[in-house]
CSV table of C-alpha atoms in Angstrom, one decimal:
chain,number,residue,atom,x,y,z
A,4,ARG,CA,-1.0,-24.6,-19.8
A,5,GLY,CA,0.5,-27.0,-21.9
A,6,GLN,CA,0.8,-26.5,-25.9
A,7,GLU,CA,1.7,-28.8,-29.1
A,8,SER,CA,3.5,-27.4,-31.9
A,9,ARG,CA,5.8,-28.7,-34.7
A,10,GLY,CA,6.0,-31.8,-32.4
A,11,ARG,CA,7.1,-30.1,-29.2
A,12,VAL,CA,5.4,-29.3,-25.8
A,13,TYR,CA,5.3,-25.5,-24.6
A,14,VAL,CA,4.7,-25.1,-20.8
A,15,ALA,CA,4.0,-21.7,-19.9
A,16,MET,CA,5.4,-20.7,-16.4
A,17,SER,CA,6.8,-17.7,-14.9
A,18,SER,CA,10.4,-16.6,-15.7
A,19,ILE,CA,12.1,-17.3,-12.3
A,20,SER,CA,15.4,-15.9,-12.7
A,21,SER,CA,14.2,-12.1,-13.8
A,22,PHE,CA,10.5,-12.3,-12.4
A,23,ARG,CA,9.1,-10.7,-16.0
A,24,ALA,CA,5.0,-10.7,-16.3
A,25,SER,CA,5.5,-12.4,-19.3
A,26,PRO,CA,5.7,-16.1,-19.2
A,27,THR,CA,8.8,-18.0,-20.5
A,28,TYR,CA,8.1,-21.4,-22.4
A,29,VAL,CA,10.1,-24.1,-22.0
A,30,LEU,CA,10.3,-26.0,-25.1
A,31,LEU,CA,10.1,-29.8,-24.6
A,32,PRO,CA,9.9,-33.1,-26.8
A,33,ARG,CA,6.7,-34.4,-27.6
A,34,ARG,CA,6.6,-38.4,-27.1
A,35,GLY,CA,7.9,-39.7,-30.2
A,36,ARG,CA,7.5,-43.3,-31.9
A,37,ALA,CA,8.8,-46.1,-29.3
A,38,SER,CA,11.4,-48.2,-30.7
A,39,ARG,CA,11.9,-51.9,-30.4
A,40,GLY,CA,13.7,-51.0,-27.6
A,41,GLY,CA,11.1,-49.4,-25.4
A,42,ALA,CA,12.9,-45.7,-26.2
A,43,THR,CA,11.3,-43.0,-27.4
A,44,SER,CA,13.1,-41.1,-30.0
A,45,THR,CA,14.2,-37.6,-30.0
A,46,SER,CA,16.8,-35.3,-31.2
A,47,ARG,CA,19.4,-33.5,-29.2
A,48,GLY,CA,18.5,-30.4,-30.4
A,49,ASP,CA,14.9,-30.9,-28.5
A,50,THR,CA,16.0,-31.7,-25.1
A,51,LEU,CA,14.9,-29.9,-22.0
A,52,GLY,CA,17.8,-28.3,-21.0
A,53,HIS,CA,18.9,-27.1,-24.2
A,54,ARG,CA,15.7,-25.6,-25.4
A,55,ALA,CA,15.6,-23.9,-22.0
A,56,ARG,CA,18.8,-22.0,-22.2
A,57,ARG,CA,18.1,-21.5,-26.0
A,58,HIS,CA,14.7,-19.5,-25.0
A,59,GLN,CA,16.3,-17.4,-22.3
A,60,ARG,CA,19.0,-16.5,-24.6
A,61,GLU,CA,16.3,-15.1,-27.1
A,62,CYS,CA,14.9,-13.0,-24.1
A,63,ASP,CA,17.9,-11.7,-22.7
A,64,PRO,CA,20.6,-9.6,-24.2
A,65,ALA,CA,22.9,-10.5,-22.6
A,66,CYS,CA,22.7,-14.1,-23.0
A,67,ARG,CA,22.6,-13.9,-26.8
A,68,ALA,CA,25.8,-12.1,-26.2
A,69,SER,CA,27.4,-15.1,-25.2
A,70,ALA,CA,25.0,-17.6,-27.0
A,71,SER,CA,28.4,-18.7,-29.2
A,72,ARG,CA,30.0,-20.5,-26.2
A,73,ASP,CA,26.8,-22.2,-25.4
A,74,GLN,CA,26.8,-25.7,-26.4
A,75,PRO,CA,23.7,-28.1,-26.0
A,76,THR,CA,23.9,-31.0,-24.2
A,77,SER,CA,21.9,-34.4,-24.2
A,78,ALA,CA,19.1,-35.3,-22.1
A,79,PRO,CA,16.4,-38.5,-21.7
A,80,ALA,CA,13.3,-37.3,-23.7
A,81,THR,CA,10.5,-35.8,-21.5
A,82,THR,CA,6.6,-36.6,-21.5
A,83,ARG,CA,4.6,-33.7,-21.5
A,84,ARG,CA,3.4,-35.0,-18.0
A,85,GLU,CA,6.8,-34.6,-16.5
A,86,ALA,CA,7.1,-31.5,-18.2
A,87,LEU,CA,4.0,-29.9,-16.1
A,88,VAL,CA,5.3,-31.4,-13.5
A,89,PHE,CA,8.4,-29.6,-13.6
A,90,ALA,CA,6.9,-26.3,-14.0
A,91,ALA,CA,4.6,-26.4,-11.3
A,92,SER,CA,7.6,-27.2,-8.9
A,93,LEU,CA,9.7,-24.2,-10.1
A,94,VAL,CA,6.3,-22.4,-9.3
A,95,ALA,CA,5.9,-23.8,-5.9
A,96,THR,CA,9.6,-23.6,-4.8
A,97,THR,CA,9.6,-19.6,-6.1
A,98,PRO,CA,9.7,-17.3,-3.1
A,99,LEU,CA,5.8,-15.6,-3.3
A,100,ALA,CA,7.9,-12.2,-2.1
A,101,ALA,CA,9.4,-11.8,-5.4
A,102,LEU,CA,6.2,-12.0,-7.2
A,103,VAL,CA,4.7,-8.9,-5.5
A,104,ALA,CA,4.9,-5.7,-7.1
A,105,GLY,CA,3.8,-2.1,-5.9
A,106,PRO,CA,3.8,0.2,-3.1
A,107,LEU,CA,3.4,-2.7,-1.1
A,108,SER,CA,6.4,-4.5,-2.0
A,109,ALA,CA,7.8,-4.1,1.7
A,110,VAL,CA,5.0,-6.0,3.0
A,111,ALA,CA,5.9,-9.5,3.8
A,112,ALA,CA,4.5,-12.0,1.0
A,113,SER,CA,2.2,-14.3,3.6
A,114,SER,CA,1.8,-13.3,6.9
A,115,ARG,CA,0.4,-16.2,9.6
A,116,VAL,CA,-1.6,-13.9,11.6
A,117,ASP,CA,-3.2,-12.1,7.9
A,118,THR,CA,-6.0,-14.6,7.4
A,119,PRO,CA,-9.7,-14.5,6.2
A,120,GLU,CA,-10.4,-15.7,10.1
A,121,ALA,CA,-8.0,-13.2,11.5
A,122,ARG,CA,-9.8,-10.5,9.6
A,123,ALA,CA,-13.3,-11.2,10.2
A,124,ALA,CA,-12.5,-11.3,14.2
A,125,LEU,CA,-10.7,-7.8,13.9
A,126,ARG,CA,-14.2,-6.6,12.1
A,127,ALA,CA,-16.2,-7.8,14.8
A,128,ALA,CA,-13.7,-6.0,17.4
A,129,LEU,CA,-13.9,-3.2,15.4
A,130,GLU,CA,-17.9,-2.8,14.9
A,131,ALA,CA,-17.8,-3.4,18.6
A,132,ASN,CA,-15.7,-0.3,19.8
A,133,ILE,CA,-15.1,2.3,17.1
A,134,VAL,CA,-18.5,4.7,17.1
A,135,LYS,CA,-18.5,7.2,14.5
A,136,THR,CA,-18.4,9.8,17.1
A,137,LYS,CA,-14.8,9.0,17.7
A,138,ALA,CA,-13.8,8.4,13.9
A,139,PRO,CA,-12.0,11.7,13.4
A,140,ALA,CA,-9.8,10.7,16.8
A,141,VAL,CA,-9.2,7.4,15.4
A,142,LEU,CA,-7.7,9.0,12.2
A,143,ARG,CA,-5.6,11.3,13.8
A,144,LEU,CA,-4.2,8.3,15.7
A,145,VAL,CA,-3.0,6.9,12.4
A,146,PHE,CA,-1.6,9.8,11.3
A,147,HIS,CA,0.8,10.5,14.9
A,148,ASP,CA,1.8,6.8,14.4
A,149,ALA,CA,2.8,6.7,11.2
A,150,GLY,CA,4.2,10.6,10.7
A,151,THR,CA,6.9,10.0,12.4
A,152,PHE,CA,9.0,8.2,10.0
A,153,ARG,CA,11.5,9.2,7.8
A,154,THR,CA,13.3,7.9,4.5
A,155,ALA,CA,16.4,9.2,5.1
A,156,THR,CA,17.3,7.1,8.2
A,157,ASN,CA,14.6,4.8,7.7
A,158,ASP,CA,13.2,4.9,10.6
A,159,GLY,CA,10.0,5.9,12.9
A,160,GLY,CA,6.6,5.3,10.8
A,161,MET,CA,3.6,2.8,11.6
A,162,ASN,CA,4.7,0.9,14.6
A,163,ALA,CA,2.2,1.8,17.4
A,164,SER,CA,5.3,3.8,19.2
A,165,VAL,CA,2.6,6.4,19.7
A,166,ARG,CA,1.7,4.9,22.9
A,167,TYR,CA,4.8,5.8,24.4
A,168,GLU,CA,4.7,9.5,22.9
A,169,LEU,CA,1.5,10.7,24.7
A,170,SER,CA,3.5,13.6,26.7
A,171,ARG,CA,4.8,15.4,24.0
A,172,PRO,CA,2.8,18.5,22.9
A,173,GLU,CA,1.6,17.3,19.6
A,174,SER,CA,0.1,14.3,21.2
A,175,PHE,CA,-2.5,16.6,23.1
A,176,GLY,CA,-6.3,14.9,22.8
A,177,LEU,CA,-4.4,11.5,20.9
A,178,LYS,CA,-6.0,9.7,24.3
A,179,ARG,CA,-9.4,10.1,22.6
A,180,GLY,CA,-8.7,8.2,19.6
A,181,LEU,CA,-6.0,5.8,21.8
A,182,GLY,CA,-8.8,4.3,23.6
A,183,PRO,CA,-11.0,2.7,21.4
A,184,VAL,CA,-8.0,1.3,19.4
A,185,THR,CA,-6.7,-0.2,22.5
A,186,ALA,CA,-10.5,-1.7,23.3
A,187,VAL,CA,-10.4,-3.4,19.3
A,188,TYR,CA,-6.8,-4.7,20.4
A,189,ASP,CA,-7.8,-6.0,23.9
A,190,ALA,CA,-11.0,-7.7,21.9
A,191,THR,CA,-8.6,-9.6,20.0
A,192,ARG,CA,-6.4,-11.2,22.5
A,193,ASP,CA,-8.2,-14.7,22.1
A,194,GLY,CA,-9.2,-16.3,18.7
A,195,PRO,CA,-7.9,-16.0,15.1
A,196,ALA,CA,-6.7,-12.8,15.6
A,197,ALA,CA,-4.7,-12.9,18.8
A,198,GLY,CA,-1.7,-12.6,16.3
A,199,LEU,CA,-2.1,-9.1,15.3
A,200,SER,CA,-0.3,-6.2,16.5
A,201,PHE,CA,-1.5,-2.8,18.5
A,202,ALA,CA,-0.1,-0.8,15.3
A,203,ASP,CA,-2.5,-3.2,12.9
A,204,CYS,CA,-5.4,-2.6,15.2
A,205,ILE,CA,-4.4,1.3,14.7
A,206,ALA,CA,-4.1,0.9,11.0
A,207,ALA,CA,-7.6,-1.2,10.8
A,208,ALA,CA,-9.0,1.1,13.0
A,209,GLY,CA,-8.3,4.2,10.8
A,210,ALA,CA,-9.6,2.7,7.9
A,211,TYR,CA,-13.1,1.8,9.7
A,212,ALA,CA,-12.9,5.2,10.7
A,213,VAL,CA,-13.3,6.5,7.1
A,214,GLU,CA,-15.4,3.8,6.1
A,215,ILE,CA,-18.4,4.3,8.7
A,216,THR,CA,-18.3,8.1,7.7
A,217,GLY,CA,-18.9,7.4,4.4
A,218,GLY,CA,-16.0,7.6,2.9
A,219,PRO,CA,-14.4,4.6,0.6
A,220,VAL,CA,-13.8,1.1,2.2
A,221,ILE,CA,-9.6,0.3,2.6
A,222,GLU,CA,-8.3,-2.9,3.3
A,223,VAL,CA,-4.9,-2.5,4.9
A,224,PRO,CA,-2.1,-5.1,5.2
A,225,LEU,CA,-1.6,-6.9,8.6
A,226,GLY,CA,1.2,-8.4,10.0
A,227,ARG,CA,3.0,-5.5,11.7
A,228,ILE,CA,5.6,-5.8,14.1
A,229,ASP,CA,5.3,-3.1,17.5
A,230,ALA,CA,7.9,-1.1,18.5
A,231,ASP,CA,8.8,-1.1,22.2
A,232,LYS,CA,9.8,2.5,22.6
A,233,ALA,CA,8.9,5.9,21.0
A,234,ASP,CA,10.0,7.1,18.1
A,235,PRO,CA,12.5,10.3,17.8
A,236,GLU,CA,11.0,13.7,18.7
A,237,GLY,CA,10.2,16.7,16.8
A,238,ARG,CA,9.1,15.1,13.3
A,239,MET,CA,5.2,16.1,13.2
A,240,PRO,CA,4.4,18.4,11.1
A,241,GLY,CA,3.0,21.6,12.9
A,242,GLU,CA,-0.5,23.2,12.6
A,243,SER,CA,0.9,26.6,11.3
A,244,LEU,CA,3.4,25.3,8.2
A,245,THR,CA,3.1,27.3,5.1
A,246,GLY,CA,2.4,25.5,2.0
A,247,ALA,CA,5.9,24.7,1.1
A,248,GLU,CA,7.1,23.9,4.7
A,249,GLN,CA,4.1,21.1,4.5
A,250,ARG,CA,5.8,20.1,1.1
A,251,ASP,CA,9.1,19.8,2.7
A,252,ALA,CA,8.0,17.8,5.6
A,253,PHE,CA,5.8,15.2,3.6
A,254,GLY,CA,8.6,15.0,1.6
A,255,ALA,CA,10.7,14.0,3.8
A,256,MET,CA,8.1,11.0,4.3
A,257,GLY,CA,8.4,9.9,1.4
A,258,MET,CA,5.2,11.8,0.2
A,259,SER,CA,4.9,13.5,-3.5
A,260,THR,CA,3.0,17.0,-3.6
A,261,GLN,CA,-0.2,14.8,-4.5
A,262,GLU,CA,-0.2,12.4,-2.2
A,263,MET,CA,-0.1,15.0,1.1
A,264,VAL,CA,-3.2,16.9,-0.6
A,265,ALA,CA,-5.1,13.7,-0.5
A,266,LEU,CA,-4.5,13.2,2.6
A,267,ALA,CA,-5.0,16.5,4.0
A,268,GLY,CA,-8.4,15.7,3.1
A,269,ALA,CA,-9.3,13.7,6.3
A,270,HIS,CA,-9.3,17.1,8.0
A,271,THR,CA,-12.9,17.0,6.3
A,272,ILE,CA,-14.1,15.0,9.2
A,273,GLY,CA,-13.8,16.1,13.0
A,274,GLY,CA,-15.5,19.6,13.0
A,275,LYS,CA,-12.7,21.9,11.1
A,276,GLY,CA,-15.7,23.5,9.6
A,277,PHE,CA,-15.0,21.8,6.2
A,278,GLY,CA,-19.0,20.5,5.9
A,279,GLU,CA,-20.4,18.3,8.6
A,280,PRO,CA,-18.2,16.8,11.1
A,281,TYR,CA,-18.9,13.0,11.0
A,282,SER,CA,-19.0,13.1,6.9
A,283,PHE,CA,-16.0,12.3,5.0
A,284,ASP,CA,-16.5,13.8,1.9
A,285,ASN,CA,-14.7,16.4,-0.5
A,286,GLU,CA,-16.0,19.4,1.1
A,287,TYR,CA,-12.5,20.4,2.7
A,288,TYR,CA,-11.3,20.8,-1.2
A,289,LYS,CA,-14.2,23.1,-1.8
A,290,THR,CA,-13.9,25.1,1.2
A,291,LEU,CA,-10.4,25.3,0.3
A,292,LEU,CA,-11.1,26.7,-2.8
A,293,LYS,CA,-13.9,29.3,-1.8
A,294,GLN,CA,-11.5,30.5,1.4
A,295,PRO,CA,-14.4,32.1,3.4
A,296,TRP,CA,-11.8,33.5,5.9
A,297,ALA,CA,-10.6,36.1,3.1
A,298,ASP,CA,-14.2,36.7,1.9
A,299,THR,CA,-14.0,40.6,1.8
A,300,THR,CA,-17.7,40.6,1.3
A,301,LYS,CA,-18.2,38.9,4.4
A,302,THR,CA,-19.3,40.8,7.5
A,303,LYS,CA,-16.6,41.6,10.3
A,304,GLU,CA,-18.5,38.9,12.7
A,305,GLU,CA,-18.6,36.4,9.4
A,306,LEU,CA,-15.2,36.7,9.0
A,307,ASP,CA,-14.3,36.3,12.9
A,308,MET,CA,-16.6,33.0,12.5
A,309,ALA,CA,-14.9,31.6,9.1
A,310,SER,CA,-11.6,32.4,10.8
A,311,HIS,CA,-11.8,29.2,13.2
A,312,ILE,CA,-12.2,27.0,9.6
A,313,GLY,CA,-9.6,24.6,9.8
A,314,LEU,CA,-5.7,24.9,10.8
A,315,THR,CA,-3.1,27.4,9.3
A,316,SER,CA,-1.9,24.9,7.4
A,317,ASP,CA,-5.0,24.2,5.8
A,318,LYS,CA,-5.4,28.1,4.9
A,319,ASN,CA,-2.0,28.3,3.6
A,320,LEU,CA,-2.3,25.1,1.5
A,321,ALA,CA,-5.5,26.9,0.1
A,322,VAL,CA,-2.7,29.4,-1.5
A,323,ASP,CA,-0.1,27.0,-2.2
A,324,GLU,CA,0.3,27.3,-6.0
A,325,PRO,CA,1.9,23.6,-6.3
A,326,SER,CA,-1.0,21.9,-4.3
A,327,LEU,CA,-3.5,24.0,-6.0
A,328,ASP,CA,-4.4,21.5,-9.1
A,329,TYR,CA,-4.5,18.6,-6.8
A,330,ILE,CA,-7.1,20.6,-4.6
A,331,ARG,CA,-8.9,21.6,-7.9
A,332,ALA,CA,-9.2,17.9,-8.8
A,333,TYR,CA,-10.4,16.6,-6.2
A,334,ALA,CA,-13.3,19.3,-5.3
A,335,ALA,CA,-14.3,18.9,-8.8
A,336,ASP,CA,-14.4,14.6,-8.4
A,337,GLN,CA,-14.9,13.6,-5.1
A,338,ASP,CA,-14.4,9.8,-6.4
A,339,LYS,CA,-11.2,10.3,-7.9
A,340,PHE,CA,-10.3,12.0,-3.9
A,341,PHE,CA,-11.3,8.6,-2.8
A,342,ALA,CA,-9.5,6.4,-4.8
A,343,ASP,CA,-5.9,8.5,-4.4
A,344,PHE,CA,-6.8,9.1,-0.5
A,345,SER,CA,-7.1,4.9,-0.5
A,346,LYS,CA,-3.7,4.6,-2.2
A,347,VAL,CA,-2.1,7.2,0.0
A,348,TYR,CA,-3.6,6.0,3.4
A,349,VAL,CA,-2.2,2.3,3.0
A,350,LYS,CA,1.2,3.9,2.1
A,351,MET,CA,1.2,5.7,5.2
A,352,THR,CA,0.1,2.6,6.9
A,353,THR,CA,3.0,1.0,5.8
A,354,MET,CA,6.0,3.4,5.9
A,355,GLY,CA,8.4,2.2,7.8
A,356,ALA,CA,6.6,-0.9,9.2
A,357,LYS,CA,8.1,-4.0,10.0
A,358,PHE,CA,6.6,-7.2,8.8
A,359,ALA,CA,6.4,-10.7,10.4
């Protein structure tokens, strides 16, 4: 957007060199009175090159230090229209990936497969093949595919390698979730979603499983590249880890304690005793605070029944001091749980992923 002030034209554009959020204003000479020869009058100090460098020096301390060495140079007068064209050309030639910030910075800025048409076709395949009763198994499949990521070695993660890991002890029962996802993948082999990978389908299916059970709507990026072999063994957290051991295991994936606790809320579905088996809500955290398996007012029979609620790791999380503040927060505020779960789900499904 051009602005005029004191005989100059200002053109706002992104700072290409440093990608600052604030705009850079390049000063250009306003059209002056034409001389008899047809040229526009201007001063050397108002030229494009000099003013651009002057602004950069004013914004950049490193440039200010060397300002005394810079000498202005003459340049032809530049019209307002030329300035706008110049600004547009800079923006057009700047890689979009450089302008992307936040947790998805590792994702390719533009993907030939991530289009509105591909998403519509994928959505149709999800609706046709993922049913509520399979939602817990599909969500578990997502974690088993992504949970092999390690920050120390920067390998593993969301790459569909889980297809080659089904014989491992920790993968028992994963075929129940893999079946519906395979159907989604097969249904998208023709048409606009044909370029989607199996890993894309796993990530999208898990998000859809959360949605159809009453949880938040989560949009995941698309364009992952599938692995052609299994990820390293022995990386999935065990079902009887202490709170400290869980924090270590998730920390190795690059997750904080808060992210670990938010992700654990997925246990609210699946018939583990945390409320309704196909209702994604914050009952998981409410139950952890109650600790019915340790309620001394219950009879022996009641305690025996309560002992079947959740995994040993869930019970250990309920008494893990660093995790308790987050458990209390999510038990009191389901919207906060939904918001934080959505963020960590997207993070989980991009961990270690390579994008086309």
